[in-house]
Coordinates of C-alpha atoms in Angstrom, one line a residue:
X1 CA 29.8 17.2 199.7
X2 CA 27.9 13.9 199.5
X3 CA 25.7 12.8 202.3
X4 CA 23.8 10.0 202.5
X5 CA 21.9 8.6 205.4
X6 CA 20.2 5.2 205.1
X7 CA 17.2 4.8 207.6
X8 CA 16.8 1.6 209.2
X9 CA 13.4 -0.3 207.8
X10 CA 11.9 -3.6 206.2
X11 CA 13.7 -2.4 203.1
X12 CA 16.5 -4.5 201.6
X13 CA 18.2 -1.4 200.8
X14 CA 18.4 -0.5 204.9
X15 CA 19.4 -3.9 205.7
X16 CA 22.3 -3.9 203.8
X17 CA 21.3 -6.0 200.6
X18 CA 21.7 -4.5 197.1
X19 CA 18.8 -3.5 196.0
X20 CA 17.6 -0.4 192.9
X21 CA 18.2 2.9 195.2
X22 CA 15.5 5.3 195.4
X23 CA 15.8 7.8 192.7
X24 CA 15.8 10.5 195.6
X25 CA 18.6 8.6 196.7
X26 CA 20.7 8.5 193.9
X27 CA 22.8 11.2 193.1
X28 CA 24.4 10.9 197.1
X29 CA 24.3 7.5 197.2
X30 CA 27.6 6.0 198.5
X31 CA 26.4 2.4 197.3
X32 CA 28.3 1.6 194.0
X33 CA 26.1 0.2 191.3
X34 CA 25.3 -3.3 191.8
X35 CA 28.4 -4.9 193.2
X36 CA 26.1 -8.1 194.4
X37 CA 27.5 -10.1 191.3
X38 CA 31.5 -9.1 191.6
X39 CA 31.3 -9.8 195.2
X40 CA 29.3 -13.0 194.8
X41 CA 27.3 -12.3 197.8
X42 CA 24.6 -13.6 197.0
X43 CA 24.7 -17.1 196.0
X44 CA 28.2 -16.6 197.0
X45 CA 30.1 -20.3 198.3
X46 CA 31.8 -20.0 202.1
X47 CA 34.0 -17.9 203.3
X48 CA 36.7 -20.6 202.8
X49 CA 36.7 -20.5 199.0
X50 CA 38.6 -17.3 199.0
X51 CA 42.7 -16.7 200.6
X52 CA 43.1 -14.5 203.0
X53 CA 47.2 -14.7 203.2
X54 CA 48.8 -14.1 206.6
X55 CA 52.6 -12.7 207.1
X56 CA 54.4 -11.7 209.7
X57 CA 55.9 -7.9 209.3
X58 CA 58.0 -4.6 210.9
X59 CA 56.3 -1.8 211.0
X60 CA 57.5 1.7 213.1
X61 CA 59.6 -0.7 215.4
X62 CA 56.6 -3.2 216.0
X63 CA 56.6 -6.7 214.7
X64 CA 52.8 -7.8 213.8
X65 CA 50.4 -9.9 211.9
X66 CA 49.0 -8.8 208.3
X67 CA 46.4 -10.4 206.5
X68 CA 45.9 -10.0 203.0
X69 CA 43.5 -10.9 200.2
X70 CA 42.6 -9.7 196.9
X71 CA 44.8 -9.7 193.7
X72 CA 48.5 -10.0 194.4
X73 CA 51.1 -7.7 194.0
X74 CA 52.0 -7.2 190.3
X75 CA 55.7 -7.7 189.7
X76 CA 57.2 -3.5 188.4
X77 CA 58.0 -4.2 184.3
X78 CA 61.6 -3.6 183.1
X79 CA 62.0 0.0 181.4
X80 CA 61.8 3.4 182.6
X81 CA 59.2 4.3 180.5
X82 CA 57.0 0.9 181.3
X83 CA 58.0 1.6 184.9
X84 CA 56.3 5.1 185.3
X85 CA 52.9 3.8 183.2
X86 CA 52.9 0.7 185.4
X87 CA 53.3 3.0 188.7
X88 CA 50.9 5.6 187.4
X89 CA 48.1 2.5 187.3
X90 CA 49.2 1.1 190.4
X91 CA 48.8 4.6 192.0
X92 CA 45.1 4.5 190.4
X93 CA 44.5 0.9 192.0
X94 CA 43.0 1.2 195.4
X95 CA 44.2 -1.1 198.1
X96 CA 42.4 -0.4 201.4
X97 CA 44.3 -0.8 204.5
X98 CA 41.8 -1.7 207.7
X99 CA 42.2 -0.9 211.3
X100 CA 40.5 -2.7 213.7
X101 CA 39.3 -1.2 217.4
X102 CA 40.1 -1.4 221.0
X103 CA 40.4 -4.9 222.1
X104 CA 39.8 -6.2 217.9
X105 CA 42.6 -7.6 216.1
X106 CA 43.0 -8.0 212.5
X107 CA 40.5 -11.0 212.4
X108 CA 37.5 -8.5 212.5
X109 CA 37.9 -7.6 208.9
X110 CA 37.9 -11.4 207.9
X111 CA 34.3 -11.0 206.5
X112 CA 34.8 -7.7 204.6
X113 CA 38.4 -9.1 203.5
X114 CA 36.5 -11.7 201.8
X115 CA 33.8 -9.4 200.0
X116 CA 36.6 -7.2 199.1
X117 CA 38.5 -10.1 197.4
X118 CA 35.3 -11.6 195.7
X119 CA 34.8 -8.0 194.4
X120 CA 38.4 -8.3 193.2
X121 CA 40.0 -5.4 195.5
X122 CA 42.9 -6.0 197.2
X123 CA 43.3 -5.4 201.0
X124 CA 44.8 -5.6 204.1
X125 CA 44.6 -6.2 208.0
X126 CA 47.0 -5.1 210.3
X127 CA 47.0 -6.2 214.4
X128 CA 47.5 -2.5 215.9
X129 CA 50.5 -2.8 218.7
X130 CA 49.2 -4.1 221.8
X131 CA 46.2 -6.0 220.0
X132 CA 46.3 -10.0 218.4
X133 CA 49.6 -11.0 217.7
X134 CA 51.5 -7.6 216.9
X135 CA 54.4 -6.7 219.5
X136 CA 53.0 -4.7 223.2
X137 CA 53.0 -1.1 223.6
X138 CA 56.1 0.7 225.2
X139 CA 55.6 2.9 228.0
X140 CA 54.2 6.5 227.7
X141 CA 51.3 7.6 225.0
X142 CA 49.4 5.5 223.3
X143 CA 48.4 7.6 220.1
X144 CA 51.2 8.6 219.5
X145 CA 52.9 5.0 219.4
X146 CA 49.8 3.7 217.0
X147 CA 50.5 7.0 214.8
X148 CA 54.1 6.1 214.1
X149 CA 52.6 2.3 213.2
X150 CA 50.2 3.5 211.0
X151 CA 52.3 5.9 208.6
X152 CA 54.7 2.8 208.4
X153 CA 52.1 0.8 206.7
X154 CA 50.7 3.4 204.8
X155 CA 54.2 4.3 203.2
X156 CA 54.7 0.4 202.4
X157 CA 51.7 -0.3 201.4
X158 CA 51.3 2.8 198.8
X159 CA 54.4 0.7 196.5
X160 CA 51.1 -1.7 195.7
X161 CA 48.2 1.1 195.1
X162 CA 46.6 4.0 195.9
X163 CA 45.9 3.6 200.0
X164 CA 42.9 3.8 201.4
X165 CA 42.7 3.9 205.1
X166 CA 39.5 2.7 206.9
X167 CA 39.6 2.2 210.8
X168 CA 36.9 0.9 213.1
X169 CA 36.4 2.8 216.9
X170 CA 40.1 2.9 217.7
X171 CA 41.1 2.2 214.0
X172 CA 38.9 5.2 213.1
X173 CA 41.0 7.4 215.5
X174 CA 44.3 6.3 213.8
X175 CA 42.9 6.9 210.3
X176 CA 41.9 10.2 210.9
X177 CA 45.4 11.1 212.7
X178 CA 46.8 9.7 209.5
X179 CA 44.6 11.9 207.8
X180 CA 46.0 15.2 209.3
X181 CA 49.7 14.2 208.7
X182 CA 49.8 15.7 204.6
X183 CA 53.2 13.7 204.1
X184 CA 51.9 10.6 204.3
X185 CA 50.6 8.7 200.7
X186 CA 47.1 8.3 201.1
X187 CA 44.6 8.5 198.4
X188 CA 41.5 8.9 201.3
X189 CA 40.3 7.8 204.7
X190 CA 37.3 6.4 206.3
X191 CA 36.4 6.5 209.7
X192 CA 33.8 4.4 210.8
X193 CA 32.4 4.7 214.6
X194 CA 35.3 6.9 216.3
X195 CA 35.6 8.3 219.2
X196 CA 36.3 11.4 220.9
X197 CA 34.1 13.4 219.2
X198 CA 30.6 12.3 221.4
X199 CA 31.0 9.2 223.3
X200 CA 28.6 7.1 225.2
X201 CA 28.3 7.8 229.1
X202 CA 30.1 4.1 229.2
X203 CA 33.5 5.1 227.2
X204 CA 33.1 8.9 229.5
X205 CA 32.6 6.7 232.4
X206 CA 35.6 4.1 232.0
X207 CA 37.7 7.7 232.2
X208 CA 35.9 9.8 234.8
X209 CA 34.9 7.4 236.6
X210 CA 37.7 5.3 238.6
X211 CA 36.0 3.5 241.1
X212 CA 35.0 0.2 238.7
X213 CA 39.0 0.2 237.9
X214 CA 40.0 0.4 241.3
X215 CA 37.3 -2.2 242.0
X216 CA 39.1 -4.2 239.3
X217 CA 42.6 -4.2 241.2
X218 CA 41.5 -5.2 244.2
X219 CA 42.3 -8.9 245.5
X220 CA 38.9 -10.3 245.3
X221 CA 38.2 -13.8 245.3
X222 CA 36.1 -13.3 242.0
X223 CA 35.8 -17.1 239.9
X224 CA 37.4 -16.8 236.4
X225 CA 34.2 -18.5 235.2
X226 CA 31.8 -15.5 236.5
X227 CA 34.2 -13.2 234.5
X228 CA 33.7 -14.9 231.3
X229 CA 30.3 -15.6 231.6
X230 CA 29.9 -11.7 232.2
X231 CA 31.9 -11.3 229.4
X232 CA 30.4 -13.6 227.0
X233 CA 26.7 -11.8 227.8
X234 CA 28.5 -7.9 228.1
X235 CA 30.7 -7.9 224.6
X236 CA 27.8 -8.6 221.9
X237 CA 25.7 -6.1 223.5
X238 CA 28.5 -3.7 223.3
X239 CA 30.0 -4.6 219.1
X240 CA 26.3 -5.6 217.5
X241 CA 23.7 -3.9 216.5
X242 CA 21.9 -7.4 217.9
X243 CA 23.5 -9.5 219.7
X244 CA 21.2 -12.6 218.7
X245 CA 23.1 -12.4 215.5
X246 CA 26.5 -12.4 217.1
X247 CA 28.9 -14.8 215.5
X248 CA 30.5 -17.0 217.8
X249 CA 34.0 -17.1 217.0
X250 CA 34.0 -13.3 216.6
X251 CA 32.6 -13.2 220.6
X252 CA 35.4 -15.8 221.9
X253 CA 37.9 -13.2 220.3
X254 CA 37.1 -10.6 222.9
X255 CA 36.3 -13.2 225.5
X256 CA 40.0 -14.5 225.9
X257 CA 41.2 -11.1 226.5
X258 CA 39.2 -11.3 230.2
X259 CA 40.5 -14.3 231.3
X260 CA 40.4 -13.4 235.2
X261 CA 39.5 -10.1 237.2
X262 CA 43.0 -9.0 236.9
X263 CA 43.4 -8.4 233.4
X264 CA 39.7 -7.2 233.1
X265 CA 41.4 -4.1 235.2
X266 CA 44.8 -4.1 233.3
X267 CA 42.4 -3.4 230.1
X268 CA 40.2 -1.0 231.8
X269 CA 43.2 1.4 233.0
X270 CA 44.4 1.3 229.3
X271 CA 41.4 2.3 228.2
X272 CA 41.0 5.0 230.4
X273 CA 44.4 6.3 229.3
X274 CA 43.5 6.0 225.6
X275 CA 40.1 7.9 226.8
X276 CA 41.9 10.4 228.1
X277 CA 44.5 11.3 225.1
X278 CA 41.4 11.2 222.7
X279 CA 40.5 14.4 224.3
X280 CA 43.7 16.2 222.3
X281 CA 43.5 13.6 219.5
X282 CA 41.7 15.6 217.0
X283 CA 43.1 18.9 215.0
X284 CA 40.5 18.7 212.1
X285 CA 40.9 21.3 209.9
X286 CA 44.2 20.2 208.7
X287 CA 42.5 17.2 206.6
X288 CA 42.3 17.5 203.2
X289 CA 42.0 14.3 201.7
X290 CA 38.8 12.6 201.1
X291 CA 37.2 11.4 204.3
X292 CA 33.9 9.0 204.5
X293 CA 32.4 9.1 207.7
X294 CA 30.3 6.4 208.9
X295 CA 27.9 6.7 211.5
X296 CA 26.2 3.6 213.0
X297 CA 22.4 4.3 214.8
X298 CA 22.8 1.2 217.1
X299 CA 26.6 2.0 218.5
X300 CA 26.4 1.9 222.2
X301 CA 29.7 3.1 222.6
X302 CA 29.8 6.2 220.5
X303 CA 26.7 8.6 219.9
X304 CA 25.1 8.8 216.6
X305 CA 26.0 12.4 216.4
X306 CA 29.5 11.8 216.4
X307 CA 29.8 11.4 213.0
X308 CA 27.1 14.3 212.5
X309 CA 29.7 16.5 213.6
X310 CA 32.8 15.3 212.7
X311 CA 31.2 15.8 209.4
X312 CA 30.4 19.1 210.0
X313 CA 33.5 20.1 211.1
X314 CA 35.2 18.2 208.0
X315 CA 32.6 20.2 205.1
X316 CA 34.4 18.1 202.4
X317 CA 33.6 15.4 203.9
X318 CA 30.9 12.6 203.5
X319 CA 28.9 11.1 205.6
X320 CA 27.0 7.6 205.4
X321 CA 24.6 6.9 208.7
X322 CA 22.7 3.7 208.9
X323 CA 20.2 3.5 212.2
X324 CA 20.8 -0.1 211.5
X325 CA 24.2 -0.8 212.3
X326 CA 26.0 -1.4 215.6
X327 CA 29.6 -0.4 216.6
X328 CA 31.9 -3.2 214.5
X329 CA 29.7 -2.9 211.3
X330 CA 32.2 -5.1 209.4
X331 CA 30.7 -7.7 211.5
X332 CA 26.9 -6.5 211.7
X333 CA 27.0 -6.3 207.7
X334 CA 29.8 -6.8 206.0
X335 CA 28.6 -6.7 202.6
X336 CA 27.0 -3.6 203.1
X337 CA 30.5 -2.0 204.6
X338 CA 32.4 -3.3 201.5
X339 CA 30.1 -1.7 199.0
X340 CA 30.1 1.6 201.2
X341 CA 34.1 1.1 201.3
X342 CA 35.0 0.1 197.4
X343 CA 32.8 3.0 196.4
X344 CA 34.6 5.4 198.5
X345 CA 37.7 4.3 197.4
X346 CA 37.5 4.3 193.8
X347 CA 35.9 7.5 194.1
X348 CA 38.6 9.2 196.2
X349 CA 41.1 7.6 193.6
X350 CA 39.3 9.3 190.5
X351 CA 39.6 12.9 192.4
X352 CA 43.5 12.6 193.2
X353 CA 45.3 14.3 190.1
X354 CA 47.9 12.9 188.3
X355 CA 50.5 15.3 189.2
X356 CA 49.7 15.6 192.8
X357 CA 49.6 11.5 192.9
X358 CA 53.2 11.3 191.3
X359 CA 54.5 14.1 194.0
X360 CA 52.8 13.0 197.0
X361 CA 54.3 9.3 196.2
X362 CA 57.8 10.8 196.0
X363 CA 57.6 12.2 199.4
X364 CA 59.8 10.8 201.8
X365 CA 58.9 9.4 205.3
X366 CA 62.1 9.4 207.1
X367 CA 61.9 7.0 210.1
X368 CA 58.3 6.0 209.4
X369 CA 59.2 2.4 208.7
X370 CA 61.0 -0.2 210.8

């Protein structure tokens, strides 16, 4: 069990910038050793100098939007016996798949896709059904729906490396679903501000409390341009740790989704349904895999203690908390995620045995792709 929990201070350790750890600090650390120079940051050029590719794809019956950067796909050689040794590295290669949140869209991770590229991992972004560009959700349960999405990618993506699966608030939820389902061909999973476990008195209220939905559904003559101002000043508060340091294209992102009182209400009552499922989301004790739970002080939408206690009730488990990161930390500090993230991964790669990689690989997942 590692467990590392990173204070906010004046420190350029607890803001996110590499620094030499404390040496009480560094056998837990999750921070890999100096990754500053492979990921370029600092000193590093724009974020334009490095591809993020975008493709459109079919996963679990939904069409959506993938975004990809890092090394490409390495063509399989000719030759059984080339063939296994080349799979056998590939399985050994991490390749982190990353789920965005609620109301996000692929285009949160743009920041850590870049970092992850500089630092020469490779990585994708998925839109969830129902968020960015991917296909709407059907009728019925959410979770469910997202769960069927998510062991699609998983099984395609796990042909190009040893998965990883990290999700954000919502994403976090998927991952660790994904992480209770043993069939499915993941090397570990990180879950990074979910909920469900102790969420703020805003997410309980959006469920228990109807009264700002009905509100919502009501004809009133409310100006589009009040709702977006009310947006534009409500949705930093709610995804940074400071909203002075909100970027602004990252802010228009959520704007756009509350054009008009109307659909402010439409995504309200989803959220209360997705509140509501998270209640049954979680059966814990069924996850074996390696799981890095990150914990963010400044979250206003889920408690600090959540990922206390999902980390106690996961022993194997580890659990990174910094008091100085808000909800979306890939957008709050994005070089300090990635480091947190390539660590964990090639760490969860170096525990999976040979054998075990080679069996779990060869597992079907009838109907999981579509």
């Amino acid at each position: 069990m590692i467990a590392s929990r990173r204070e906010a201070s004046g420190s350029p350790a607890a803001a996110g910038v590499p620094g030499t750890p404390e040496p009480s600090d560094a056998p837990d650390s999750l921070e890999p050793p100096d990754t500053a120079a492979r990921s370029g940051h600092p000193g590093a050029g724009p974020e334009h100098d490095v591809e993020i590719r975008t493709s459109y794809r079919r996963f679990g019956g939904f069409s959506t939007r993938v975004l990809e950067a890092g090394p490409r796909p390495v063509e399989r050689p000719a030759g059984r016996r080339f063939r296994r040794r080349s799979d056998e590295r590939r399985a050994r290669t991490p390749r982190l798949v990353l789920l965005h949140g609620y109301c996000d869209s692929a285009d949160t991770w743009r920041p850590v896709l870049t970092e992850l590229a500089r630092a020469g991992v490779a990585a994708v972004a998925v839109d969830l059904p129902g968020s960015g560009e991917a296909s709407a959700l059907r009728s019925g349960a959410i979770l469910p729906q997202l769960d069927v999405f998510t062991a699609a990618v998983a099984a395609d993506q796990s042909a190009l490396g040893g998965v990883v699966l990290a999700g954000n608030s919502l994403g976090g939820t998927m991952a660790l679903r994904a992480a209770q389902n043993p069939s499915l061909p993941l090397a570990g999973v990180a879950s990074i501000a979910a909920p469900g476990l102790s969420d703020s008195w805003l997410v309980r209220g959006v469920a228990r409390n109807p009264l700002a939905r009905l509100a919502t559904s009501l004809p009133l003559p409310v100006p589009r341009f009040l709702v977006r101002s009310v947006a534009e000043q409500v949705v930093p508060r709610l995804l940074y740790a400071d909203s002075a340091n909100a970027a602004a294209e990252h802010v228009e992102r959520f704007v756009e989704l509350f054009p008009d009182f109307k659909s402010t209400g439409e995504r309200l009552n989803q959220a209360a349904r997705l509140v509501t499922e998270l209640d049954d989301a979680y059966e814990l004790d069924r996850i074996a895999l390696p799981l890095l739970v990150v914990t963010c002080g400044r979250d206003r939408l889920v408690n600090a203690d959540s990922g206390e206690r999902l980390h106690s009730l996961v022993p194997h488990s580890r659990l990174l908390v910094r008091q100085d990161w808000g909800h979306c930390p890939q957008l709050d500090d994005p070089h300090g995620l990635t480091q947190a993230l390539h660590y964990f991964a090639g760490s969860a790669l170096s525990e999976l045995p040979r054998s075990a990689n080679r069996s779990a690989r060869s597992r079907p997942l009838s109907g999981a792709v579509g």
